mmCIF file of C-alpha atoms in Angstrom:
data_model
loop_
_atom_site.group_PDB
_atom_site.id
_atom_site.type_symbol
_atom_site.label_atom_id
_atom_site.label_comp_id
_atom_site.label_asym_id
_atom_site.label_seq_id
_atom_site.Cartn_x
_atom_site.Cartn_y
_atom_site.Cartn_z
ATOM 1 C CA UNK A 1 187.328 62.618 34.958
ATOM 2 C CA UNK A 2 191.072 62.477 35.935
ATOM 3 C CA UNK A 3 191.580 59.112 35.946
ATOM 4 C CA UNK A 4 190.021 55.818 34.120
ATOM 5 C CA UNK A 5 190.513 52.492 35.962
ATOM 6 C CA UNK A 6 189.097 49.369 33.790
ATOM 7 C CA UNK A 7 191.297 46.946 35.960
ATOM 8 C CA UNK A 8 190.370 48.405 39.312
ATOM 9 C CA UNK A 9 188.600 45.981 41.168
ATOM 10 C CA UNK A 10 184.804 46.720 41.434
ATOM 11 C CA UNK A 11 182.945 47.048 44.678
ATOM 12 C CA UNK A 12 179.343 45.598 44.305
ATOM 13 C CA UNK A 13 177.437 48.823 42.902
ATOM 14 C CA UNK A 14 174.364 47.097 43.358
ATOM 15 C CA UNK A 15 174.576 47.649 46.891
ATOM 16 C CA UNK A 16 171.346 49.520 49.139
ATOM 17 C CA UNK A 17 173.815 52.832 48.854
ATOM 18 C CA UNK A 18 176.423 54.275 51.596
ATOM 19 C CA UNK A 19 175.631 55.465 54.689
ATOM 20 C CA UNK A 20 176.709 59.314 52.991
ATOM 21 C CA UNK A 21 175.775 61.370 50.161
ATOM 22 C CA UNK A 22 177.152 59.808 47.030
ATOM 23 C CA UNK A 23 178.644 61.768 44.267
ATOM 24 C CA UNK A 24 179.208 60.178 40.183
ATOM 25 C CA UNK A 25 179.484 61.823 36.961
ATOM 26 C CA UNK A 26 177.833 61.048 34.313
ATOM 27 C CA UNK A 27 179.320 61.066 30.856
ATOM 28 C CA UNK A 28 176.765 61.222 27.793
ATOM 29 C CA UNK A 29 178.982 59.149 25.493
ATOM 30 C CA UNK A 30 179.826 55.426 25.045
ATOM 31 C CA UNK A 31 182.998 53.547 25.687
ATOM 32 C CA UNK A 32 182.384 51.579 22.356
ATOM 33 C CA UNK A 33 182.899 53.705 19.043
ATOM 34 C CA UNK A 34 180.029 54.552 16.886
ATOM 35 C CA UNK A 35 177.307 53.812 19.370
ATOM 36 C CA UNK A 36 175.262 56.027 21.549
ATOM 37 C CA UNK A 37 175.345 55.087 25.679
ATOM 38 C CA UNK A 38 176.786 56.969 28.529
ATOM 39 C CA UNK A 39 179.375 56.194 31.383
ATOM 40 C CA UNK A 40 178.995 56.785 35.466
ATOM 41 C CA UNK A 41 182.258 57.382 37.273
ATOM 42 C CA UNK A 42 182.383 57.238 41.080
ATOM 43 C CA UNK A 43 183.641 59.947 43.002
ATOM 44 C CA UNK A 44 187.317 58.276 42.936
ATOM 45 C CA UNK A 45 187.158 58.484 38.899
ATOM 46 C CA UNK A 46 186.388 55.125 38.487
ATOM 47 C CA UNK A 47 183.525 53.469 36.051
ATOM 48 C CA UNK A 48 180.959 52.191 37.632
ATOM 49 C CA UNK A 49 178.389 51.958 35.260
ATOM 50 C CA UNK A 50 177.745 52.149 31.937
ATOM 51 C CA UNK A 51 174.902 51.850 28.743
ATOM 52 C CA UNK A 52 175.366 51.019 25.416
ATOM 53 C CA UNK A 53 172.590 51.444 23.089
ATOM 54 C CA UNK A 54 173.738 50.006 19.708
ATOM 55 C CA UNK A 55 170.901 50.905 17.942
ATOM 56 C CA UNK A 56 169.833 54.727 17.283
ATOM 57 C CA UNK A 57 169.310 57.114 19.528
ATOM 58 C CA UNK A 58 165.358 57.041 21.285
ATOM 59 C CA UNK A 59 165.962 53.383 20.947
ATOM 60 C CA UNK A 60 163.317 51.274 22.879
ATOM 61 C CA UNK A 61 165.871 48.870 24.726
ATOM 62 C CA UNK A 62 169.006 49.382 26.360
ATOM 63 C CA UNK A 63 170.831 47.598 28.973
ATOM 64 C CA UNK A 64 172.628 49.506 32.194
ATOM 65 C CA UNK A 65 175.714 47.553 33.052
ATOM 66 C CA UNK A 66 178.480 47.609 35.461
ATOM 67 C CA UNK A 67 182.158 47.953 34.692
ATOM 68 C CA UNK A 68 182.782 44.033 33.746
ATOM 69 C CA UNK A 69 179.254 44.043 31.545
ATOM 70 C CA UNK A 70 176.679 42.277 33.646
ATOM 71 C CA UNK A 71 173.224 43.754 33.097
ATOM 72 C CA UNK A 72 171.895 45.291 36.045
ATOM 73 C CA UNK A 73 168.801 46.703 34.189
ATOM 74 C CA UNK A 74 166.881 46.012 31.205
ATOM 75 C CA UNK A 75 164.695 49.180 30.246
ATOM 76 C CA UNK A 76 162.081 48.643 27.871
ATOM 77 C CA UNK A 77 160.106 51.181 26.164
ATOM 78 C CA UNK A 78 155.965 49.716 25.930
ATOM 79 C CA UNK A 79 154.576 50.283 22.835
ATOM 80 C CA UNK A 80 150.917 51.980 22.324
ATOM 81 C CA UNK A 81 151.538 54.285 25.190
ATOM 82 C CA UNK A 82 150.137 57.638 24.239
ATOM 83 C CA UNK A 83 152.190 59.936 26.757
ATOM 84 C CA UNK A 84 155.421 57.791 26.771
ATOM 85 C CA UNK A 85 155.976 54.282 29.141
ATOM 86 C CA UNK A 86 159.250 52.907 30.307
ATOM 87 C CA UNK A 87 159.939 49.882 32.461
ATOM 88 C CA UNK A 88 162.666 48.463 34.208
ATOM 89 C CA UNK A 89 163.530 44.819 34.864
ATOM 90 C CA UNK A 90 166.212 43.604 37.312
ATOM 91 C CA UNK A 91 168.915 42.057 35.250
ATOM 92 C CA UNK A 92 168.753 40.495 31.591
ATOM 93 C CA UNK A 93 165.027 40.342 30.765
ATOM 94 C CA UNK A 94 164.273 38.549 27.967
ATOM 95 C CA UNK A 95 160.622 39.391 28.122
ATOM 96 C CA UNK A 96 159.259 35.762 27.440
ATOM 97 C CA UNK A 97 158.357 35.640 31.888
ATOM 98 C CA UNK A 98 155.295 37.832 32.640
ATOM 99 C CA UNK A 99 157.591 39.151 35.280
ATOM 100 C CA UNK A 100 156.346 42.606 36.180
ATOM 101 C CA UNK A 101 158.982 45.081 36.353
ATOM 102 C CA UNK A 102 161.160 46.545 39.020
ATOM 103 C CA UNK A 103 159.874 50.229 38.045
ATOM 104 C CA UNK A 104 157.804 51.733 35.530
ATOM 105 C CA UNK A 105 157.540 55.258 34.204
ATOM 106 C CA UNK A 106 155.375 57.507 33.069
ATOM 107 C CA UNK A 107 155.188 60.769 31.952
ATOM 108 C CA UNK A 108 152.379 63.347 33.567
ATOM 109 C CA UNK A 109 151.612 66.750 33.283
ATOM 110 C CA UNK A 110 150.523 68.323 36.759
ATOM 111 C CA UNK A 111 147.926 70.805 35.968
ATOM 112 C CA UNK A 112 148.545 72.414 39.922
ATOM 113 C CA UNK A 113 151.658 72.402 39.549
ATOM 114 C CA UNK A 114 151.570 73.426 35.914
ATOM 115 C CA UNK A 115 154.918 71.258 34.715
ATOM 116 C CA UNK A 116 155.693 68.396 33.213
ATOM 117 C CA UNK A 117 156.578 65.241 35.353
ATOM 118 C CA UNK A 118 157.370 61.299 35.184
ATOM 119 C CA UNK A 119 156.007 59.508 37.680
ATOM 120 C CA UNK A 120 158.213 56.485 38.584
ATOM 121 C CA UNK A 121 156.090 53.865 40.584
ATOM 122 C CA UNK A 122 157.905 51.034 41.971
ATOM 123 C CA UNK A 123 155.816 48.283 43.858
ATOM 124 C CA UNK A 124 153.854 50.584 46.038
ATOM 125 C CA UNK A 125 156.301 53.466 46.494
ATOM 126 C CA UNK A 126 155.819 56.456 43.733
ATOM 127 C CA UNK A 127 158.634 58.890 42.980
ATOM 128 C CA UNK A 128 158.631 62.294 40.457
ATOM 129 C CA UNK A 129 161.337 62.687 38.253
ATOM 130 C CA UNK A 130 161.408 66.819 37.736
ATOM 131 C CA UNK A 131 163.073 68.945 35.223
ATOM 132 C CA UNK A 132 164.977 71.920 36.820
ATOM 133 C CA UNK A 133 163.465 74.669 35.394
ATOM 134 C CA UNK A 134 163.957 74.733 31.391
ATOM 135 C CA UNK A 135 167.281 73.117 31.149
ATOM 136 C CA UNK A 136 166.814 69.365 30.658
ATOM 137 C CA UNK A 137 170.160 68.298 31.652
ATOM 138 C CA UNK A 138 168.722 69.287 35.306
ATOM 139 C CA UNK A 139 166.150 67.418 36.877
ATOM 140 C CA UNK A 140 165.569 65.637 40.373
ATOM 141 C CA UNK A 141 164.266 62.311 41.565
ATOM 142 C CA UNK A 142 161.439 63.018 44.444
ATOM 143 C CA UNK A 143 159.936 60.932 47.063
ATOM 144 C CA UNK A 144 155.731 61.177 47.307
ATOM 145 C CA UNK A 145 157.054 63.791 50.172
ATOM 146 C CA UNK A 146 158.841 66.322 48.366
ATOM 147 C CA UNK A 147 162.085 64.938 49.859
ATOM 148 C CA UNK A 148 165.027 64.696 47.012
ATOM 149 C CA UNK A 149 166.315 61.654 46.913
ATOM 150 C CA UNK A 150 168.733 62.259 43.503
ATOM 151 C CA UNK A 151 169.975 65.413 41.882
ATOM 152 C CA UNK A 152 171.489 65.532 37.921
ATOM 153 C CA UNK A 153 172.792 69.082 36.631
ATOM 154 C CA UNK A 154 175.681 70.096 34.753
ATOM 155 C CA UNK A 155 179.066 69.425 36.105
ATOM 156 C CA UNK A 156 180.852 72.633 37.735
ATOM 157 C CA UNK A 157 184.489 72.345 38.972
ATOM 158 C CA UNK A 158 185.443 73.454 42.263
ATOM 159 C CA UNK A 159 187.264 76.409 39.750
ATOM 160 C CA UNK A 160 183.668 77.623 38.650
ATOM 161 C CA UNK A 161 184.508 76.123 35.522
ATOM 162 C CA UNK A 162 181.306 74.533 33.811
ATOM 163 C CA UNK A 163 181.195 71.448 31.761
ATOM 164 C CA UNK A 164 179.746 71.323 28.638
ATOM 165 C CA UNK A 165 176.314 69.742 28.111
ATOM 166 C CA UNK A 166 177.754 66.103 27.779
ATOM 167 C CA UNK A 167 178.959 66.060 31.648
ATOM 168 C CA UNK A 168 176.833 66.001 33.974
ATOM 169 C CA UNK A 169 176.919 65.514 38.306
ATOM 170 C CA UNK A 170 174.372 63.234 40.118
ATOM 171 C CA UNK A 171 173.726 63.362 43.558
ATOM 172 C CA UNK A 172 172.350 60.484 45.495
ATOM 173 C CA UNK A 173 171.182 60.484 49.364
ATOM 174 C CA UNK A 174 172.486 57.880 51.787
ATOM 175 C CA UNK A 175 171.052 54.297 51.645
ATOM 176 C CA UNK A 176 169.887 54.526 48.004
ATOM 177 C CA UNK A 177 169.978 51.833 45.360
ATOM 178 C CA UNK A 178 172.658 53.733 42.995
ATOM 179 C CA UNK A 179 172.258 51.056 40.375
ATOM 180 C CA UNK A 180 168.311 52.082 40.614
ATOM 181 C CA UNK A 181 169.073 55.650 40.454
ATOM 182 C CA UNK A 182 171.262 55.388 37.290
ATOM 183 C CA UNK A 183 168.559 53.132 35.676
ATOM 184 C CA UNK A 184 165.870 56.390 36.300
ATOM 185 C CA UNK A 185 168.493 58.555 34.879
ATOM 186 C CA UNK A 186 168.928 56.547 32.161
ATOM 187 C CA UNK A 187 165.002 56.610 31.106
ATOM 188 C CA UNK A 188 165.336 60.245 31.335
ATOM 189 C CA UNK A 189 167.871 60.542 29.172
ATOM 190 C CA UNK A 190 165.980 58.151 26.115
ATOM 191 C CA UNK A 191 162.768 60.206 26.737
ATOM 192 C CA UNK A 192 164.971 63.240 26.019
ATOM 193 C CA UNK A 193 166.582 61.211 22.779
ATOM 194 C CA UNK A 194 170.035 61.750 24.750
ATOM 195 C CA UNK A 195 171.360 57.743 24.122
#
């Protein structure tokens, strides 16, 4: 996190993802004083993203945003859910359209596999979001294959230096939605009361 550019011009993060592997960090604190959120930095050290929860921490609505503030995602915790339900709408969702969401999450225990899982459906494509081993900074983001499509663990300089907790690296594939990716993270992170 060398370097912090808030006048950089902003290439469209919403794009389908490059044609590489893309590299951010994550930051598990907020720009804005006082609140709880977290910022993405590209690979350049440039923001990319960012949430800002204003209300406490666990809080059942948050907003991921790019640099300039424009919501990409509106993640809304459903009430009444016994094991935990999170959806994501494209955008700034107000919630008076019956619009059904870009994703939805939900949290699963696989008895063969004997762990603890969130299932992320979106339209008719499913996806696992798995914790890496006990350490819940860690997890992946799974295709129905098996194939990892996103990484998140704990920030390691090419020194062997390791971050503390708070700083975290996520790996995307080629040709994923990053702004999609960062919204799943994001979920993880209120299930885990970490914004």
């Amino acid at each position: 996190m060398a370097k912090v550019h808030p006048q950089a011009s902003v290439s469209d993060p919403c794009s389908m993802g490059s044609a590489g592997r893309e590299t951010f960090t994550i930051w598990m604190k907020s720009l804005v004083c006082h609140t709880n959120g977290c910022t993405v930095f590209d690979s350049e050290g440039e923001i990319v993203y960012r949430v800002e929860n204003y209300d406490s921490k666990g809080s059942s609505e948050v907003h991921l945003m790019d640099l300039r503030g424009k919501v990409l995602f509106t993640i809304l915790k459903k009430k009444l859910q016994l094991f935990g339900c999170w959806n994501g709408h494209r955008g700034n969702f107000t919630g008076t359209k019956k619009e059904k969401p870009c994703f939805q999450v939900k949290k699963y225990w696989r008895i063969l596999r004997r762990d603890l899982a969130y299932q992320v459906t979106m339209g008719l494509n499913k996806y696992w979001i798995v914790s890496l081993g006990r350490n819940k900074q860690g997890f992946k983001i799974v295709n129905i294959a098996g194939d990892i499509v996103a990484e998140v663990k704990q920030k390691q300089l090419s020194s062997g230096v390791v971050l503390g907790d708070d700083v975290l690296t996520l790996e995307v594939e080629p040709y994923i939605d990053h702004s999609l990716i960062v919204a799943l993270v994001t979920v993880y992170g209120l299930i885990n009361r970490r914004l």
